[in-house]
Coordinates of C-alpha atoms in Angstrom, one line a residue:
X6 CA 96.7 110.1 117.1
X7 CA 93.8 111.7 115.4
X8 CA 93.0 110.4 112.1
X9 CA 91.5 113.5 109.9
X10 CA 89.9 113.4 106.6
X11 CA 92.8 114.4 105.0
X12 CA 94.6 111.5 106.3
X13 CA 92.2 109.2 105.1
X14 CA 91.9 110.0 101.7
X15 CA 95.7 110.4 101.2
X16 CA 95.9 106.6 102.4
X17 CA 93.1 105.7 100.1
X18 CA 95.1 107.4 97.0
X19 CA 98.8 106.4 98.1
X20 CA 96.6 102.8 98.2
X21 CA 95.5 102.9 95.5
X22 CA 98.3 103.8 93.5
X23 CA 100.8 101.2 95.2
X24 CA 98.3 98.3 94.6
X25 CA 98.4 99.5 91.0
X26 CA 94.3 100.0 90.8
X27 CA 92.0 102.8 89.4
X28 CA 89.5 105.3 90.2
X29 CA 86.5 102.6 89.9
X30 CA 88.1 100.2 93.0
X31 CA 87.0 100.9 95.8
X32 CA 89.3 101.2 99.2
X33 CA 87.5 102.5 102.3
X34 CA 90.6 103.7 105.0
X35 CA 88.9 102.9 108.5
X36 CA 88.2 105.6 111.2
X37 CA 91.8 104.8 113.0
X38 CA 93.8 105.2 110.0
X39 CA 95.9 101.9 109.9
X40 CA 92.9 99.4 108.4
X41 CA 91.3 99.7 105.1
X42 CA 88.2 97.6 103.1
X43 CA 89.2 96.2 99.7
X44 CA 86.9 93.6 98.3
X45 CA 85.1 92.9 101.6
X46 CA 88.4 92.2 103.5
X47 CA 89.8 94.0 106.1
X48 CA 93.2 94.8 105.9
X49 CA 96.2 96.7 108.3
X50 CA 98.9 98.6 107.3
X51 CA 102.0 98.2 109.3
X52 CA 105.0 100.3 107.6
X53 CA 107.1 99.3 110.2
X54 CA 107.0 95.6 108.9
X55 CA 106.5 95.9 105.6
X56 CA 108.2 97.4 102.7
X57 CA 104.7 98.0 100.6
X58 CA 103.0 100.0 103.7
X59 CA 105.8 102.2 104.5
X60 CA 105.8 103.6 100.8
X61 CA 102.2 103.6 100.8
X62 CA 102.4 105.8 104.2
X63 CA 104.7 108.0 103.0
X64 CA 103.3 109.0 99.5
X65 CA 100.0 109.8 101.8
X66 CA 102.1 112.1 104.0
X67 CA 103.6 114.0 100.9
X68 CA 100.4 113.9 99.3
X69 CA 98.9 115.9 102.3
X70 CA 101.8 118.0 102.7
X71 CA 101.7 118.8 99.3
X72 CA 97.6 119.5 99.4
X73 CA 98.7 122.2 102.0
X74 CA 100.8 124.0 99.5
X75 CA 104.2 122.3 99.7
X76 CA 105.8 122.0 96.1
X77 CA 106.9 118.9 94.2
X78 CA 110.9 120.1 94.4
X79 CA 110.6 120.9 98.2
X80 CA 108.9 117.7 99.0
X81 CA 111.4 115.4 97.1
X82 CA 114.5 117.4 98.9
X83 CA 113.0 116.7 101.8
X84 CA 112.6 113.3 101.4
X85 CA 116.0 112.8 100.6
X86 CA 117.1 114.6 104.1
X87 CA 115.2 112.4 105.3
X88 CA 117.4 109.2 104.6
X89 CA 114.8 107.9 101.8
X90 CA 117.7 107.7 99.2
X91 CA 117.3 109.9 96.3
X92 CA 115.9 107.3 93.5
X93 CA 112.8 106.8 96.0
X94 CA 112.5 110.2 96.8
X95 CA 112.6 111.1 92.9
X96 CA 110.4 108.1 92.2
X97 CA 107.5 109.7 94.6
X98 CA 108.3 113.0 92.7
X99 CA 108.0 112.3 89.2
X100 CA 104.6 110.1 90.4
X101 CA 103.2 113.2 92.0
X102 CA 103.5 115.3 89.4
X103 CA 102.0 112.6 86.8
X104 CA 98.6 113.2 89.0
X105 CA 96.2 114.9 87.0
X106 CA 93.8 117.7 87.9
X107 CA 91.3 115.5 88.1
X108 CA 93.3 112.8 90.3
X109 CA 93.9 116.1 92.8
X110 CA 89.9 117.1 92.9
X111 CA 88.9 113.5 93.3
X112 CA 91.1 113.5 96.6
X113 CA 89.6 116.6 97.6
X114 CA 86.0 115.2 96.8
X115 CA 87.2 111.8 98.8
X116 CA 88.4 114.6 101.9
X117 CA 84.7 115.8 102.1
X118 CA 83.3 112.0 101.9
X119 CA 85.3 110.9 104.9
X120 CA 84.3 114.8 106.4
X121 CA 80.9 113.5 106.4
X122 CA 81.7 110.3 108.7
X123 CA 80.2 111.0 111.5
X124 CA 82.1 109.0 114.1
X125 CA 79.7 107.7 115.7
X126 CA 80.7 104.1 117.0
X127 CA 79.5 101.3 115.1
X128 CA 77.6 98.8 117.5
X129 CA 74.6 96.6 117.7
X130 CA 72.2 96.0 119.8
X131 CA 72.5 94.7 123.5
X132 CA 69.3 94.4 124.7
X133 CA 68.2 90.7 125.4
X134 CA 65.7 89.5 124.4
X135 CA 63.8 85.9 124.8
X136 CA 64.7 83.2 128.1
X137 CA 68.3 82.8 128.4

């Protein structure tokens, strides 16, 4: 699965909020998606196992969905089709449209920071050198 931008900085956000931290904490969402740095330790989500990641997986997909022009009342129907149950679908709702302007043009700043990842692979050297 390819990991965009997008997808990244949704994570970070939907992170972010469900950890309950601000602006000024820093969460870097890794190239693949699924691991994130907070406070120099690596971390994985895994909505399948818990609770937590699954909601902090499916605010980021709403969150995108919504950057592409979905509204707040489509999105919550939608999650409750979706077998969610209604209070968490309203719950994601009423938290989406408590985002400020400037919560939405932070994400869209953070969309361009991951952009700029270049994806080249992180590795060190390999040459040896000295007797072995």
């Amino acid at each position: 699965m390819q990991v965009t931008p997008e997808d990244r900085a949704c994570i970070q956000f939907a992170l972010l909020v469900s950890i309950g931290l601000g602006p000024e904490d820093d969460i870097i969402v890794a190239r693949d998606g699924q691991h994130y740095f907070w406070e120099s330790e690596l971390f994985k989500l895994e909505p399948s196992g818990s609770p937590q990641d699954a909601v902090v997986v499916t605010l980021a997909q709403v969150m995108k969905l919504h950057l592409h022009g979905f509204g707040f009342a489509e999105l919550r129907d939608d999650l409750v089709r979706s077998g969610v149950g209604e209070q968490f679908a309203k719950r994601v709702h009423d938290h989406l449209r408590s985002v400020s302007v400037e919560e939405w043009e932070r994400l869209r700043e953070r969309i361009v920071w991951y952009g700029d990842d270049n994806v080249a692979p992180i590795i060190g050297s390999t040459k040896v050198t000295g007797e072995s």
